[in-house]
Short mmCIF file of C-alpha atoms and ligand atoms in Angstrom, two decimals:
data_model
loop_
_atom_site.label_atom_id
_atom_site.label_comp_id
_atom_site.label_asym_id
_atom_site.label_seq_id
_atom_site.Cartn_x
_atom_site.Cartn_y
_atom_site.Cartn_z
CA MET A 1 56.11 -17.79 34.44
CA THR A 2 57.74 -14.51 33.45
CA THR A 3 60.67 -13.52 35.61
CA ARG A 4 61.74 -9.98 36.30
CA SER A 5 64.97 -10.48 34.34
CA ASP A 6 63.10 -11.88 31.28
CA THR A 7 60.85 -8.83 31.45
CA THR A 8 63.79 -6.45 31.73
CA THR A 9 65.41 -8.10 28.69
CA ALA A 10 62.17 -7.74 26.68
CA LEU A 11 61.77 -4.09 27.70
CA ASN A 12 65.39 -3.33 26.76
CA ARG A 13 64.80 -4.92 23.35
CA LEU A 14 61.71 -2.76 22.91
CA LEU A 15 63.65 0.37 23.89
CA ALA A 16 66.28 -0.40 21.23
CA GLU A 17 63.48 -0.83 18.70
CA ILE A 18 61.88 2.47 19.75
CA GLU A 19 65.21 4.25 19.12
CA HIS A 20 65.55 2.54 15.76
CA ARG A 21 62.00 3.27 14.59
CA ASN A 22 61.92 6.87 15.84
CA PRO A 23 65.28 8.30 14.76
CA ALA A 24 66.35 11.80 15.82
CA GLN A 25 63.80 12.02 18.64
CA PRO A 26 66.07 12.12 21.73
CA GLU A 27 63.43 13.59 24.07
CA PHE A 28 60.96 10.84 23.16
CA HIS A 29 63.65 8.18 23.70
CA GLN A 30 64.44 9.72 27.09
CA ALA A 31 60.78 9.71 28.18
CA ALA A 32 60.28 6.12 26.98
CA HIS A 33 63.41 4.96 28.84
CA GLU A 34 62.34 6.73 32.00
CA VAL A 35 58.98 4.94 32.04
CA LEU A 36 59.87 1.50 30.65
CA GLU A 37 62.89 1.12 32.94
CA THR A 38 60.55 1.12 35.95
CA LEU A 39 57.90 -1.30 34.64
CA ALA A 40 59.66 -4.67 34.97
CA PRO A 41 58.40 -5.40 38.52
CA VAL A 42 54.71 -4.79 37.65
CA ILE A 43 54.88 -6.73 34.37
CA ALA A 44 56.64 -9.64 36.08
CA ALA A 45 54.10 -9.61 38.94
CA ARG A 46 50.99 -9.40 36.74
CA PRO A 47 51.21 -11.80 33.79
CA GLU A 48 48.37 -10.12 31.87
CA TYR A 49 50.67 -7.13 31.30
CA ALA A 50 53.18 -9.38 29.53
CA GLU A 51 50.61 -9.92 26.77
CA PRO A 52 52.43 -9.55 23.44
CA GLY A 53 51.92 -6.15 21.95
CA LEU A 54 50.57 -4.30 24.99
CA VAL A 55 53.62 -2.16 25.74
CA GLU A 56 54.39 -1.97 22.00
CA ARG A 57 50.94 -0.39 21.45
CA LEU A 58 51.45 1.98 24.38
CA VAL A 59 54.61 3.50 22.86
CA GLU A 60 53.07 4.01 19.41
CA PRO A 61 50.77 7.06 19.10
CA GLU A 62 47.23 6.30 17.90
CA ARG A 63 47.49 9.19 15.44
CA GLN A 64 50.05 11.88 14.52
CA VAL A 65 49.09 14.97 12.57
CA ILE A 66 51.67 17.34 11.03
CA PHE A 67 50.56 20.36 9.05
CA ARG A 68 51.65 23.61 7.42
CA VAL A 69 50.85 26.86 9.21
CA PRO A 70 51.32 29.85 6.90
CA TRP A 71 50.74 33.35 8.31
CA GLN A 72 51.57 36.97 7.54
CA ASP A 73 53.50 39.29 9.88
CA ASP A 74 52.66 42.96 10.37
CA GLN A 75 54.85 43.89 7.39
CA GLY A 76 52.99 41.49 5.12
CA ARG A 77 55.83 38.93 4.97
CA VAL A 78 54.72 35.31 4.78
CA HIS A 79 56.08 32.84 7.34
CA VAL A 80 55.62 29.09 7.26
CA ASN A 81 55.64 27.16 10.52
CA ARG A 82 54.95 23.53 11.25
CA GLY A 83 51.98 22.42 13.36
CA PHE A 84 51.69 19.14 15.29
CA ARG A 85 49.07 17.19 17.20
CA VAL A 86 50.01 13.79 18.53
CA GLU A 87 46.97 11.83 19.71
CA PHE A 88 48.78 9.27 21.80
CA ASN A 89 46.29 7.21 23.75
CA SER A 90 42.52 7.42 24.25
CA ALA A 91 41.89 4.29 26.34
CA LEU A 92 40.79 6.37 29.35
CA GLY A 93 39.03 9.27 27.63
CA PRO A 94 39.38 11.90 24.90
CA TYR A 95 42.97 12.90 24.10
CA LYS A 96 43.91 15.72 26.47
CA GLY A 97 47.03 17.84 26.63
CA GLY A 98 48.47 21.24 25.89
CA LEU A 99 49.80 23.08 22.85
CA ARG A 100 53.37 24.40 22.96
CA PHE A 101 54.53 27.29 20.79
CA HIS A 102 58.35 27.46 20.99
CA SER A 103 61.13 27.51 18.42
CA SER A 104 62.48 24.19 19.76
CA VAL A 105 59.26 22.25 19.01
CA ASN A 106 59.57 19.24 16.71
CA LEU A 107 57.88 15.86 16.46
CA GLY A 108 60.15 14.22 19.06
CA VAL A 109 59.43 16.95 21.62
CA ILE A 110 55.68 16.67 21.09
CA LYS A 111 55.86 12.86 21.32
CA PHE A 112 57.77 13.00 24.63
CA LEU A 113 55.18 15.38 26.02
CA GLY A 114 52.26 13.30 24.70
CA PHE A 115 53.76 10.10 26.14
CA GLU A 116 54.21 11.67 29.60
CA GLN A 117 50.69 13.03 29.39
CA ILE A 118 49.17 9.51 29.13
CA PHE A 119 50.44 8.52 32.58
CA LYS A 120 49.89 11.95 34.14
CA ASN A 121 46.29 12.05 33.01
CA ALA A 122 45.73 8.49 34.25
CA LEU A 123 47.05 9.52 37.68
CA THR A 124 44.40 12.26 37.97
CA GLY A 125 41.70 9.58 37.85
CA LEU A 126 39.52 11.91 35.77
CA GLY A 127 38.93 9.94 32.54
CA ILE A 128 41.24 11.72 30.10
CA GLY A 129 43.52 10.21 27.45
CA GLY A 130 46.92 11.61 26.46
CA GLY A 131 47.86 13.96 23.63
CA LYS A 132 50.02 17.01 22.91
CA GLY A 133 50.52 19.49 20.12
CA GLY A 134 52.13 22.73 19.16
CA SER A 135 54.30 24.51 16.68
CA ASP A 136 57.84 25.79 16.14
CA PHE A 137 56.32 29.30 16.02
CA ASP A 138 58.18 31.68 18.37
CA PRO A 139 55.78 34.19 19.94
CA HIS A 140 58.57 36.29 21.52
CA GLY A 141 58.45 39.83 20.17
CA ARG A 142 55.36 39.21 18.03
CA SER A 143 52.46 41.68 18.18
CA ASP A 144 49.00 40.63 19.36
CA ALA A 145 47.81 40.84 15.74
CA GLU A 146 50.58 38.52 14.55
CA VAL A 147 49.83 36.01 17.32
CA MET A 148 46.14 36.18 16.39
CA ARG A 149 46.80 35.51 12.70
CA PHE A 150 49.10 32.63 13.59
CA CYS A 151 46.52 31.08 15.94
CA GLN A 152 43.78 31.45 13.32
CA SER A 153 45.90 29.71 10.68
CA PHE A 154 46.88 26.96 13.15
CA MET A 155 43.24 26.31 14.08
CA THR A 156 42.13 26.35 10.44
CA GLU A 157 43.81 22.95 10.14
CA LEU A 158 43.61 21.70 13.74
CA TYR A 159 39.82 22.11 14.07
CA ARG A 160 39.07 18.98 12.02
CA HIS A 161 41.02 16.78 14.45
CA ILE A 162 39.64 18.02 17.79
CA GLY A 163 36.31 18.18 19.63
CA GLU A 164 34.94 17.92 23.15
CA HIS A 165 34.58 14.12 22.84
CA THR A 166 37.66 13.60 20.67
CA ASP A 167 40.66 15.72 21.62
CA VAL A 168 40.81 18.71 23.96
CA PRO A 169 43.91 20.95 23.74
CA ALA A 170 44.99 23.56 26.30
CA GLY A 171 48.05 25.75 26.98
CA ASP A 172 51.71 24.96 27.55
CA ILE A 173 54.90 26.97 26.87
CA GLY A 174 54.00 30.02 24.75
CA VAL A 175 50.27 29.32 24.89
CA GLY A 176 48.26 31.07 27.60
CA GLY A 177 44.92 32.83 27.91
CA ARG A 178 45.52 35.13 24.92
CA GLU A 179 46.30 32.29 22.53
CA ILE A 180 43.46 30.06 23.81
CA GLY A 181 41.08 32.99 23.14
CA TYR A 182 42.19 33.36 19.51
CA LEU A 183 42.14 29.58 18.98
CA PHE A 184 38.65 29.24 20.46
CA GLY A 185 37.33 32.13 18.37
CA GLN A 186 38.54 30.55 15.15
CA TYR A 187 37.18 27.11 16.11
CA ARG A 188 33.77 28.63 16.85
CA ARG A 189 33.82 30.55 13.58
CA ILE A 190 34.74 27.56 11.42
CA THR A 191 32.41 25.04 13.06
CA ASN A 192 29.52 27.39 13.89
CA ARG A 193 29.28 25.65 17.27
CA TRP A 194 29.51 26.92 20.84
CA GLU A 195 31.47 23.91 22.02
CA ALA A 196 33.05 25.17 25.21
CA GLY A 197 34.62 21.80 26.09
CA VAL A 198 36.85 21.72 23.00
CA LEU A 199 39.63 23.75 24.65
CA THR A 200 40.53 24.41 28.28
CA GLY A 201 42.24 27.38 29.87
CA LYS A 202 39.53 29.66 28.49
CA GLY A 203 38.88 33.12 29.93
CA GLN A 204 36.58 33.77 32.87
CA GLY A 205 33.14 34.63 31.58
CA TRP A 206 33.27 32.43 28.45
CA GLY A 207 33.70 28.95 29.85
CA GLY A 208 37.02 29.09 31.70
CA SER A 209 37.36 27.55 35.14
CA LEU A 210 38.43 29.61 38.10
CA ILE A 211 41.85 28.45 39.39
CA ARG A 212 42.90 26.92 36.01
CA PRO A 213 45.64 29.54 35.54
CA GLU A 214 46.91 28.84 39.05
CA ALA A 215 46.41 25.07 39.02
CA THR A 216 49.76 23.71 37.82
CA GLY A 217 51.90 25.83 40.15
CA TYR A 218 49.53 25.48 43.11
CA GLY A 219 49.33 21.73 42.51
CA ASN A 220 53.10 21.33 42.40
CA VAL A 221 53.50 23.13 45.72
CA LEU A 222 50.78 20.93 47.24
CA PHE A 223 52.68 17.88 45.96
CA ALA A 224 55.95 19.20 47.42
CA ALA A 225 54.16 19.84 50.73
CA ALA A 226 52.89 16.25 50.76
CA MET A 227 56.43 14.92 50.14
CA MET A 228 57.73 17.11 52.98
CA ARG A 229 54.97 15.86 55.31
CA GLU A 230 56.12 12.33 54.57
CA ARG A 231 59.54 13.38 55.94
CA GLY A 232 57.94 14.92 59.03
CA GLU A 233 58.38 18.51 57.83
CA ASP A 234 56.30 21.26 56.25
CA LEU A 235 56.94 24.20 53.93
CA GLU A 236 56.78 26.88 56.61
CA GLY A 237 60.01 28.87 56.68
CA GLN A 238 61.66 26.90 53.84
CA THR A 239 63.64 28.67 51.14
CA ALA A 240 62.79 27.68 47.58
CA VAL A 241 64.48 28.04 44.21
CA VAL A 242 62.08 28.24 41.27
CA SER A 243 63.11 28.37 37.60
CA GLY A 244 61.03 29.93 34.83
CA SER A 245 58.84 33.00 35.10
CA GLY A 246 55.79 31.92 33.12
CA ASN A 247 52.44 30.49 34.12
CA VAL A 248 53.75 27.59 36.20
CA ALA A 249 56.56 29.50 37.93
CA ILE A 250 54.39 32.48 38.89
CA TYR A 251 51.68 30.44 40.61
CA THR A 252 54.29 28.19 42.22
CA ILE A 253 55.81 31.27 43.84
CA GLU A 254 52.33 32.47 44.88
CA LYS A 255 51.40 29.19 46.60
CA LEU A 256 54.80 28.87 48.28
CA ALA A 257 54.22 32.27 49.88
CA ALA A 258 50.71 31.25 50.96
CA LEU A 259 52.17 28.22 52.76
CA GLY A 260 54.90 30.25 54.50
CA ALA A 261 57.84 29.38 52.23
CA ASN A 262 60.02 31.92 50.48
CA ALA A 263 60.87 31.69 46.76
CA VAL A 264 64.08 33.62 46.12
CA THR A 265 64.59 33.06 42.39
CA CYS A 266 62.93 33.07 38.97
CA SER A 267 64.42 32.89 35.48
CA ASP A 268 63.88 32.98 31.75
CA SER A 269 66.06 32.07 28.79
CA SER A 270 68.18 35.21 29.35
CA GLY A 271 69.29 34.33 32.91
CA TYR A 272 68.00 34.36 36.47
CA VAL A 273 67.09 36.74 39.26
CA VAL A 274 67.89 36.16 42.91
CA ASP A 275 66.03 38.26 45.43
CA GLU A 276 67.11 37.95 49.07
CA LYS A 277 63.81 39.32 50.32
CA GLY A 278 61.80 36.84 48.27
CA ILE A 279 60.27 37.39 44.83
CA ASP A 280 57.81 40.31 44.75
CA LEU A 281 54.94 38.68 42.86
CA ASP A 282 53.09 41.86 41.97
CA LEU A 283 56.20 43.16 40.22
CA LEU A 284 56.91 39.84 38.50
CA LYS A 285 53.31 39.54 37.27
CA GLN A 286 53.40 43.13 35.98
CA ILE A 287 56.61 42.46 33.99
CA LYS A 288 55.72 38.97 32.72
CA GLU A 289 51.91 38.88 32.41
CA VAL A 290 51.21 42.52 31.51
CA GLU A 291 54.35 43.82 29.78
CA ARG A 292 55.61 40.45 28.46
CA GLY A 293 59.13 41.61 29.39
CA ARG A 294 62.35 39.87 30.50
CA VAL A 295 63.46 39.03 34.06
CA ASP A 296 66.34 41.54 34.10
CA ALA A 297 63.66 44.26 34.27
CA TYR A 298 62.60 42.75 37.61
CA ALA A 299 66.08 43.21 39.12
CA GLU A 300 66.30 46.75 37.73
CA ARG A 301 63.00 47.82 39.29
CA ARG A 302 63.13 45.86 42.56
CA GLY A 303 66.10 47.65 44.14
CA ALA A 304 68.96 46.46 46.32
CA SER A 305 67.61 43.04 47.37
CA ALA A 306 67.62 41.63 43.83
CA ARG A 307 70.26 40.97 41.20
CA PHE A 308 70.16 39.56 37.68
CA VAL A 309 72.67 36.86 36.69
CA PRO A 310 72.84 36.69 32.89
CA GLY A 311 72.96 33.14 31.54
CA GLY A 312 73.30 31.66 35.06
CA ARG A 313 71.53 28.71 36.66
CA VAL A 314 69.10 29.13 39.57
CA TRP A 315 70.31 25.84 41.05
CA ASP A 316 73.47 27.61 42.26
CA VAL A 317 71.36 29.48 44.84
CA PRO A 318 71.21 27.54 48.17
CA ALA A 319 67.70 26.34 49.07
CA ASP A 320 65.69 23.73 50.98
CA ILE A 321 63.46 22.88 48.04
CA ALA A 322 63.75 23.24 44.27
CA LEU A 323 60.85 23.54 41.82
CA PRO A 324 62.02 23.50 38.17
CA SER A 325 59.24 25.19 36.21
CA ALA A 326 60.68 26.19 32.82
CA THR A 327 61.47 23.37 30.39
CA GLN A 328 62.92 19.88 29.78
CA ASN A 329 66.48 18.99 30.78
CA GLU A 330 67.07 22.28 32.60
CA LEU A 331 68.49 20.58 35.72
CA ASN A 332 71.50 18.36 34.98
CA GLU A 333 73.84 16.18 36.99
CA ALA A 334 76.13 19.06 37.97
CA ASP A 335 73.09 21.08 39.10
CA ALA A 336 71.90 18.12 41.19
CA GLU A 337 75.34 17.92 42.82
CA THR A 338 75.15 21.61 43.68
CA LEU A 339 71.65 21.28 45.12
CA ILE A 340 72.69 18.27 47.23
CA ARG A 341 75.81 20.05 48.46
CA ASN A 342 73.62 22.96 49.53
CA GLY A 343 71.32 20.64 51.53
CA VAL A 344 68.22 20.47 49.32
CA LYS A 345 65.46 18.27 50.85
CA ALA A 346 62.95 18.03 48.01
CA VAL A 347 62.82 18.61 44.24
CA SER A 348 59.36 18.76 42.66
CA GLU A 349 58.97 19.06 38.89
CA GLY A 350 56.56 21.80 37.73
CA ALA A 351 57.88 21.51 34.19
CA ASN A 352 57.77 18.32 32.10
CA MET A 353 60.99 16.26 32.42
CA PRO A 354 63.14 19.20 33.64
CA ALA A 355 65.62 16.94 35.45
CA THR A 356 67.93 14.75 33.35
CA PRO A 357 68.00 11.01 34.18
CA GLU A 358 71.48 11.42 35.72
CA ALA A 359 70.21 14.25 37.95
CA VAL A 360 67.19 12.21 39.09
CA HIS A 361 69.44 9.27 39.93
CA LEU A 362 71.82 11.43 41.99
CA LEU A 363 69.01 13.17 43.89
CA GLN A 364 67.31 9.89 44.75
CA LYS A 365 70.60 8.31 45.81
CA ALA A 366 71.24 11.25 48.14
CA GLY A 367 67.85 10.74 49.81
CA VAL A 368 66.25 13.89 48.36
CA ALA A 369 62.46 13.56 47.92
CA PHE A 370 61.95 13.73 44.14
CA GLY A 371 58.49 14.40 42.65
CA PRO A 372 58.39 13.56 38.89
CA GLY A 373 56.45 15.94 36.66
CA LYS A 374 53.82 13.43 35.63
CA ALA A 375 52.67 13.37 39.26
CA ALA A 376 53.76 16.76 40.61
CA ASN A 377 52.49 18.97 37.77
CA ALA A 378 49.24 17.06 37.15
CA GLY A 379 47.21 19.80 38.85
CA GLY A 380 46.97 21.79 35.62
CA VAL A 381 45.46 19.07 33.50
CA ALA A 382 43.31 17.97 36.45
CA VAL A 383 41.66 21.38 36.65
CA SER A 384 41.36 21.31 32.85
CA ALA A 385 39.26 18.15 33.31
CA LEU A 386 37.22 20.01 35.94
CA GLU A 387 36.75 22.82 33.39
CA MET A 388 35.40 20.23 30.92
CA ALA A 389 33.02 18.94 33.60
CA GLN A 390 31.74 22.47 34.28
CA ASN A 391 31.33 23.14 30.54
CA HIS A 392 29.40 19.92 30.11
CA ALA A 393 27.04 20.83 32.95
CA ARG A 394 26.83 24.48 31.75
CA THR A 395 27.80 25.69 35.19
CA SER A 396 30.76 27.25 36.95
CA TRP A 397 32.12 26.42 40.34
CA THR A 398 33.51 28.82 42.94
CA ALA A 399 37.28 29.24 43.26
CA ALA A 400 37.06 27.66 46.71
CA ARG A 401 35.39 24.54 45.33
CA VAL A 402 37.91 24.12 42.51
CA GLU A 403 40.83 24.61 44.88
CA GLU A 404 39.40 22.11 47.31
CA GLU A 405 39.09 19.55 44.49
CA LEU A 406 42.64 20.33 43.35
CA THR A 407 44.00 19.81 46.87
CA HIS A 408 42.17 16.52 47.14
CA ILE A 409 43.46 15.35 43.73
CA MET A 410 47.10 16.27 44.47
CA ASN A 411 47.04 14.54 47.86
CA ASP A 412 45.45 11.52 46.25
CA ILE A 413 48.14 11.39 43.52
CA HIS A 414 50.83 11.65 46.20
CA THR A 415 49.30 8.80 48.20
CA THR A 416 48.87 6.64 45.09
CA CYS A 417 52.51 7.13 44.03
CA HIS A 418 53.79 6.59 47.55
CA GLU A 419 51.78 3.42 48.15
CA THR A 420 52.53 1.99 44.70
CA ALA A 421 56.25 2.50 45.26
CA GLU A 422 56.01 0.63 48.58
CA ARG A 423 53.98 -2.16 46.98
CA TYR A 424 56.76 -2.69 44.42
CA GLU A 425 59.55 -2.55 46.99
CA ALA A 426 60.81 0.89 46.04
CA PRO A 427 59.83 2.91 49.14
CA GLY A 428 60.09 6.67 48.66
CA ASP A 429 60.68 6.30 44.88
CA TYR A 430 57.95 8.52 43.43
CA VAL A 431 59.24 7.94 39.87
CA THR A 432 58.54 4.21 40.08
CA GLY A 433 55.28 4.83 41.95
CA ALA A 434 53.96 7.32 39.38
CA ASN A 435 54.98 5.23 36.36
CA ILE A 436 53.53 1.98 37.67
CA ALA A 437 50.29 3.49 39.00
CA GLY A 438 49.67 5.38 35.74
CA PHE A 439 50.60 2.33 33.66
CA GLU A 440 48.23 0.02 35.57
CA ARG A 441 45.24 2.27 34.86
CA VAL A 442 45.97 2.69 31.15
CA ALA A 443 47.02 -0.93 30.61
CA ASP A 444 43.88 -2.29 32.31
CA ALA A 445 41.68 -0.17 30.02
CA MET A 446 43.66 -1.17 26.92
CA LEU A 447 43.40 -4.88 27.76
CA ALA A 448 39.66 -4.60 28.36
CA GLN A 449 39.13 -2.80 25.04
CA GLY A 450 40.94 -5.32 22.86
CA VAL A 451 43.67 -5.02 20.24
CA ILE A 452 43.03 -1.63 18.66
P1 LIG B 501 55.24 29.73 29.86
O1 LIG B 501 55.40 29.93 28.41
O2 LIG B 501 54.20 30.47 30.60
O3 LIG B 501 56.63 29.98 30.60
C1 LIG B 501 57.77 29.28 30.24
C2 LIG B 501 58.94 29.80 31.05
O4 LIG B 501 60.05 28.93 30.87
C3 LIG B 501 59.41 31.18 30.56
O5 LIG B 501 59.97 31.85 31.65
C4 LIG B 501 60.48 30.81 29.53
O6 LIG B 501 61.43 31.81 29.31
C5 LIG B 501 61.11 29.61 30.19
N1 LIG B 501 61.66 28.74 29.14
C6 LIG B 501 60.95 28.07 28.19
N2 LIG B 501 61.77 27.40 27.38
C7 LIG B 501 63.01 27.65 27.84
C8 LIG B 501 64.28 27.24 27.41
N3 LIG B 501 64.44 26.42 26.36
N4 LIG B 501 65.35 27.68 28.13
C9 LIG B 501 65.19 28.51 29.19
N5 LIG B 501 64.00 28.94 29.63
C10 LIG B 501 62.94 28.51 28.96
O7 LIG B 501 55.04 28.15 30.04
P2 LIG B 501 54.45 27.35 31.29
O8 LIG B 501 54.80 28.05 32.56
O9 LIG B 501 53.05 27.04 31.00
O10 LIG B 501 55.25 25.97 31.18
C11 LIG B 501 56.47 25.73 31.91
C12 LIG B 501 56.70 24.23 32.00
O11 LIG B 501 55.61 23.64 32.72
C13 LIG B 501 56.77 23.47 30.68
O12 LIG B 501 57.68 22.40 30.82
C14 LIG B 501 55.36 22.92 30.52
O13 LIG B 501 55.34 21.76 29.69
C15 LIG B 501 55.05 22.56 31.97
N6 LIG B 501 53.64 22.43 32.31
C16 LIG B 501 52.75 23.43 32.05
C17 LIG B 501 51.42 23.30 32.42
C18 LIG B 501 50.42 24.39 32.25
O14 LIG B 501 49.29 24.21 32.69
N7 LIG B 501 50.77 25.52 31.64
C19 LIG B 501 50.94 22.05 33.03
C20 LIG B 501 51.97 21.10 33.33
C21 LIG B 501 53.27 21.29 32.96
P3 LIG B 501 61.48 32.57 27.89
O15 LIG B 501 60.27 33.44 27.87
O16 LIG B 501 62.77 33.32 27.91
O17 LIG B 501 61.44 31.51 26.82
O1 LIG B 502 51.69 19.46 30.48
C1 LIG B 502 50.50 19.65 30.82
O2 LIG B 502 49.93 18.89 31.60
C2 LIG B 502 49.82 20.83 30.31
N1 LIG B 502 50.41 21.62 29.59
C3 LIG B 502 48.38 21.07 30.63
C4 LIG B 502 47.47 20.24 29.76
C5 LIG B 502 46.00 20.52 29.85
O3 LIG B 502 45.28 19.92 29.03
O4 LIG B 502 45.55 21.30 30.70
#
């Protein structure tokens, strides 16, 4: 019989091996620690999960592709970026996950994101495996023509690795509707196939699903609302701090307003804006989605209620709930202390791994409801899977239908995480609930499919 302490010892040995075999990948180590540290109770309780090699297979990607992406800027200069696609696990369905274009991208970052994606996608219950890709290309300040040439070069290699039944990329940081359009065009040109289901986040009118742009932010607010309900409260009248000002942040702010809460901040890598009257979404969308500008322009144009704090941290602004929606490790221990001191009730992760392990620990210890990204931000990939379903059936659903499905999926994920945490004697611990529930689904499929 395997005891919990034997299991913990074995998992710790595996974590040391992961660090040794994957040097210089701190984000991947962090993600692996965060998941494996919560699995001992389920592995000890269900002996089939202690099968040698199961967890070892789970932490090793099925396939990792790294390629050169050469492209020419508007002055004719040649740039060489690096492209990645990590196909992590396909036990539940085709690899599924976004592409990130950001100067900080490297193999370790893509592996952390791909690893998280396995469990997130399992939690949706929609039959999708886990993968992630991207490039260290920085789209800031690049013209549309430069972005198009980059995307075309990127797809000229990526196309041979993806397909509607194989691997289905989508957007992430630096990849939105514009980039998905260029990528899809090049895929169609090279393959001579109208294969709508090969990418998600497509435009309306050529295979995109209504509500996909909104889905991650809307879903995170629905998850936060479910956590608040569990505490006997709702979002009505609550003040929220939101970081980021991209796709996830914008539709988080929109849904908060729809549910009667007030988001008073947004940010980008230059600093943050605090707006006492609440963020004016029309203005923010104009600056970020149309002009591709910086958040200080928001404060300049909004008038007296708003100010820009260069280089500051949104977590200094007092609020009832916090929704980090920019990037990994953007909310540290000191930020968690500030949030707790200011009386925060819930933190729900729109971004992937935005809170450091020390911050998560502090928040949970203080009794703050904490929604981990792999559960709270699963709405985006869930609606991507609904986009694939619509593409397959050559149909498109109404916005109301997609939103109804999204609401159902987010509530279901919340219930699953909540109940799983209770089952493993960690009531209210959504991190443990999400990790174990996602793990059970993937591990069961891997065991059934043999040693591959
Ligand atoms: P966008 O590119 O649309 O927006 C990213 C925002 O975060 C920008 O405001 C950007 O500011 C800011 N940001 C990015 N990197 C940093 C950094 N290193 N430091 C400070 N600010 C930063 O991306 P998304 O909104 O799509 O993604 C945001 C987060 O949500 C990511 O963690 C992503 O993985 C996650 N996510 C996204 C999903 C989706 O469907 N798009 C689904 C699930 C999770 P700046 O422009 O100055 O860089
Ligand atoms: O992190 C994520 O879940 C995403 N970037 C969305 C992935 C997707 O395939 O829609």
